[in-house]
Amino acid sequence: MKFDLLLCHGKSERCLSYSGYQFPLCTRCTGILIGCVIALLIEIIVGLPPIIFLPLYILLGFPATIDGITQLMRNRESNNQTRLITGIVGALGFMLFFRTLRFLLRL
């Protein structure tokens, strides 16, 4: 199954597999989905984190950006563990940043 509409390449060597089943999303996209769910759970359980963490949310996006760009420029080949972790961390920062920003704009 391809998820072209979701902008995921779904390359088999970059997808997680379990018991012979290959996930349709690449490892980084899987990490992004996990990070989004974690961010929503944080907001539901803890509430919106304080505004002082806005710079931290921006910094959380750097590892995924650097990993993606260096791989795109063929400087190095990333691995699935790095893709998963940077996807989770990047999505977490992205979601919390924009949720906090949205809250600020409502004030």
PDB file of C-alpha atoms in Angstrom:
ATOM      1  CA  MET A   1       0.000   0.000   0.000  1.00  0.00           C
ATOM      2  CA  LYS A   2       1.439   3.386  -0.984  1.00  0.00           C
ATOM      3  CA  PHE A   3       0.745   6.595   0.880  1.00  0.00           C
ATOM      4  CA  ASP A   4       1.744   9.001  -1.880  1.00  0.00           C
ATOM      5  CA  LEU A   5      -1.008  11.423  -0.912  1.00  0.00           C
ATOM      6  CA  LEU A   6       0.560  11.730   2.532  1.00  0.00           C
ATOM      7  CA  LEU A   7       3.914  12.616   0.967  1.00  0.00           C
ATOM      8  CA  CYS A   8       5.620   9.503   2.324  1.00  0.00           C
ATOM      9  CA  HIS A   9       7.867   7.640  -0.085  1.00  0.00           C
ATOM     10  CA  GLY A  10       7.365   4.284   1.653  1.00  0.00           C
ATOM     11  CA  LYS A  11      10.705   2.898   0.424  1.00  0.00           C
ATOM     12  CA  SER A  12      10.973  -0.643   1.736  1.00  0.00           C
ATOM     13  CA  GLU A  13      14.517  -0.216   3.095  1.00  0.00           C
ATOM     14  CA  ARG A  14      13.337   2.765   5.154  1.00  0.00           C
ATOM     15  CA  CYS A  15      10.169   1.172   6.543  1.00  0.00           C
ATOM     16  CA  LEU A  16       9.838  -0.729   9.780  1.00  0.00           C
ATOM     17  CA  SER A  17       8.727  -4.335   9.637  1.00  0.00           C
ATOM     18  CA  TYR A  18       7.379  -6.704  12.245  1.00  0.00           C
ATOM     19  CA  SER A  19       6.839 -10.464  11.859  1.00  0.00           C
ATOM     20  CA  GLY A  20       7.208 -10.229   8.110  1.00  0.00           C
ATOM     21  CA  TYR A  21       4.739  -7.327   7.793  1.00  0.00           C
ATOM     22  CA  GLN A  22       6.194  -4.100   6.416  1.00  0.00           C
ATOM     23  CA  PHE A  23       4.607  -0.883   7.622  1.00  0.00           C
ATOM     24  CA  PRO A  24       3.331   1.332   4.802  1.00  0.00           C
ATOM     25  CA  LEU A  25       4.933   4.476   6.255  1.00  0.00           C
ATOM     26  CA  CYS A  26       8.662   5.097   6.386  1.00  0.00           C
ATOM     27  CA  THR A  27      10.375   5.156   9.759  1.00  0.00           C
ATOM     28  CA  ARG A  28      10.588   8.958   9.963  1.00  0.00           C
ATOM     29  CA  CYS A  29       6.878   9.370   9.137  1.00  0.00           C
ATOM     30  CA  THR A  30       6.072   6.728  11.752  1.00  0.00           C
ATOM     31  CA  GLY A  31       8.129   8.738  14.253  1.00  0.00           C
ATOM     32  CA  ILE A  32       6.293  11.908  13.265  1.00  0.00           C
ATOM     33  CA  LEU A  33       2.928  10.262  13.907  1.00  0.00           C
ATOM     34  CA  ILE A  34       4.142   8.962  17.276  1.00  0.00           C
ATOM     35  CA  GLY A  35       5.448  12.447  18.178  1.00  0.00           C
ATOM     36  CA  CYS A  36       2.102  14.035  17.280  1.00  0.00           C
ATOM     37  CA  VAL A  37       0.248  11.571  19.505  1.00  0.00           C
ATOM     38  CA  ILE A  38       2.681  12.194  22.387  1.00  0.00           C
ATOM     39  CA  ALA A  39       2.254  15.975  22.009  1.00  0.00           C
ATOM     40  CA  LEU A  40      -1.532  15.640  22.091  1.00  0.00           C
ATOM     41  CA  LEU A  41      -1.328  13.419  25.183  1.00  0.00           C
ATOM     42  CA  ILE A  42       0.933  15.962  26.901  1.00  0.00           C
ATOM     43  CA  GLU A  43      -1.587  18.683  26.176  1.00  0.00           C
ATOM     44  CA  ILE A  44      -4.518  16.572  27.387  1.00  0.00           C
ATOM     45  CA  ILE A  45      -2.829  15.286  30.559  1.00  0.00           C
ATOM     46  CA  VAL A  46      -0.603  18.204  31.582  1.00  0.00           C
ATOM     47  CA  GLY A  47      -2.164  21.097  29.738  1.00  0.00           C
ATOM     48  CA  LEU A  48      -0.351  23.411  27.395  1.00  0.00           C
ATOM     49  CA  PRO A  49       3.298  23.747  28.493  1.00  0.00           C
ATOM     50  CA  PRO A  50       4.510  27.215  29.544  1.00  0.00           C
ATOM     51  CA  ILE A  51       5.304  29.816  26.916  1.00  0.00           C
ATOM     52  CA  ILE A  52       8.935  30.030  28.074  1.00  0.00           C
ATOM     53  CA  PHE A  53       9.559  26.711  26.312  1.00  0.00           C
ATOM     54  CA  LEU A  54       8.899  28.140  22.814  1.00  0.00           C
ATOM     55  CA  PRO A  55      12.634  28.312  21.937  1.00  0.00           C
ATOM     56  CA  LEU A  56      13.010  24.689  23.067  1.00  0.00           C
ATOM     57  CA  TYR A  57      10.221  23.611  20.716  1.00  0.00           C
ATOM     58  CA  ILE A  58      12.075  25.205  17.814  1.00  0.00           C
ATOM     59  CA  LEU A  59      15.313  23.457  18.813  1.00  0.00           C
ATOM     60  CA  LEU A  60      13.522  20.095  18.892  1.00  0.00           C
ATOM     61  CA  GLY A  61      13.009  20.383  15.139  1.00  0.00           C
ATOM     62  CA  PHE A  62      16.717  20.751  14.324  1.00  0.00           C
ATOM     63  CA  PRO A  63      17.788  17.088  14.595  1.00  0.00           C
ATOM     64  CA  ALA A  64      15.181  15.944  12.054  1.00  0.00           C
ATOM     65  CA  THR A  65      16.000  18.851   9.763  1.00  0.00           C
ATOM     66  CA  ILE A  66      19.744  18.209   9.897  1.00  0.00           C
ATOM     67  CA  ASP A  67      19.289  14.452   9.464  1.00  0.00           C
ATOM     68  CA  GLY A  68      16.978  14.929   6.484  1.00  0.00           C
ATOM     69  CA  ILE A  69      19.100  17.576   4.758  1.00  0.00           C
ATOM     70  CA  THR A  70      22.419  15.752   5.179  1.00  0.00           C
ATOM     71  CA  GLN A  71      20.850  12.586   3.842  1.00  0.00           C
ATOM     72  CA  LEU A  72      19.239  14.451   0.938  1.00  0.00           C
ATOM     73  CA  MET A  73      22.582  16.051   0.051  1.00  0.00           C
ATOM     74  CA  ARG A  74      24.102  12.547   0.155  1.00  0.00           C
ATOM     75  CA  ASN A  75      26.613  13.537   2.835  1.00  0.00           C
ATOM     76  CA  ARG A  76      25.704  10.396   4.763  1.00  0.00           C
ATOM     77  CA  GLU A  77      23.108   7.656   5.029  1.00  0.00           C
ATOM     78  CA  SER A  78      20.830   7.782   8.046  1.00  0.00           C
ATOM     79  CA  ASN A  79      19.507   4.665   9.769  1.00  0.00           C
ATOM     80  CA  ASN A  80      16.013   3.732  10.882  1.00  0.00           C
ATOM     81  CA  GLN A  81      16.732   4.272  14.575  1.00  0.00           C
ATOM     82  CA  THR A  82      17.899   7.844  13.900  1.00  0.00           C
ATOM     83  CA  ARG A  83      14.935   8.472  11.593  1.00  0.00           C
ATOM     84  CA  LEU A  84      12.458   7.258  14.212  1.00  0.00           C
ATOM     85  CA  ILE A  85      13.960   9.301  17.058  1.00  0.00           C
ATOM     86  CA  THR A  86      14.337  12.503  15.031  1.00  0.00           C
ATOM     87  CA  GLY A  87      10.804  12.072  13.696  1.00  0.00           C
ATOM     88  CA  ILE A  88       9.363  11.756  17.201  1.00  0.00           C
ATOM     89  CA  VAL A  89      11.385  14.651  18.632  1.00  0.00           C
ATOM     90  CA  GLY A  90      10.753  16.921  15.643  1.00  0.00           C
ATOM     91  CA  ALA A  91       7.007  16.324  15.615  1.00  0.00           C
ATOM     92  CA  LEU A  92       6.823  16.848  19.354  1.00  0.00           C
ATOM     93  CA  GLY A  93       8.528  20.232  19.049  1.00  0.00           C
ATOM     94  CA  PHE A  94       6.473  21.210  15.987  1.00  0.00           C
ATOM     95  CA  MET A  95       3.132  20.332  17.577  1.00  0.00           C
ATOM     96  CA  LEU A  96       3.864  21.979  20.925  1.00  0.00           C
ATOM     97  CA  PHE A  97       5.272  25.082  19.219  1.00  0.00           C
ATOM     98  CA  PHE A  98       2.221  25.645  17.045  1.00  0.00           C
ATOM     99  CA  ARG A  99      -0.266  24.762  19.796  1.00  0.00           C
ATOM    100  CA  THR A 100       1.423  27.294  22.104  1.00  0.00           C
ATOM    101  CA  LEU A 101       1.590  29.878  19.313  1.00  0.00           C
ATOM    102  CA  ARG A 102      -2.094  29.350  18.564  1.00  0.00           C
ATOM    103  CA  PHE A 103      -2.859  29.861  22.266  1.00  0.00           C
ATOM    104  CA  LEU A 104      -0.814  33.093  22.313  1.00  0.00           C
ATOM    105  CA  LEU A 105      -2.598  34.498  19.278  1.00  0.00           C
ATOM    106  CA  ARG A 106      -5.941  34.007  21.006  1.00  0.00           C
ATOM    107  CA  LEU A 107      -4.895  36.231  23.951  1.00  0.00           C
TER     108      LEU A 107
END
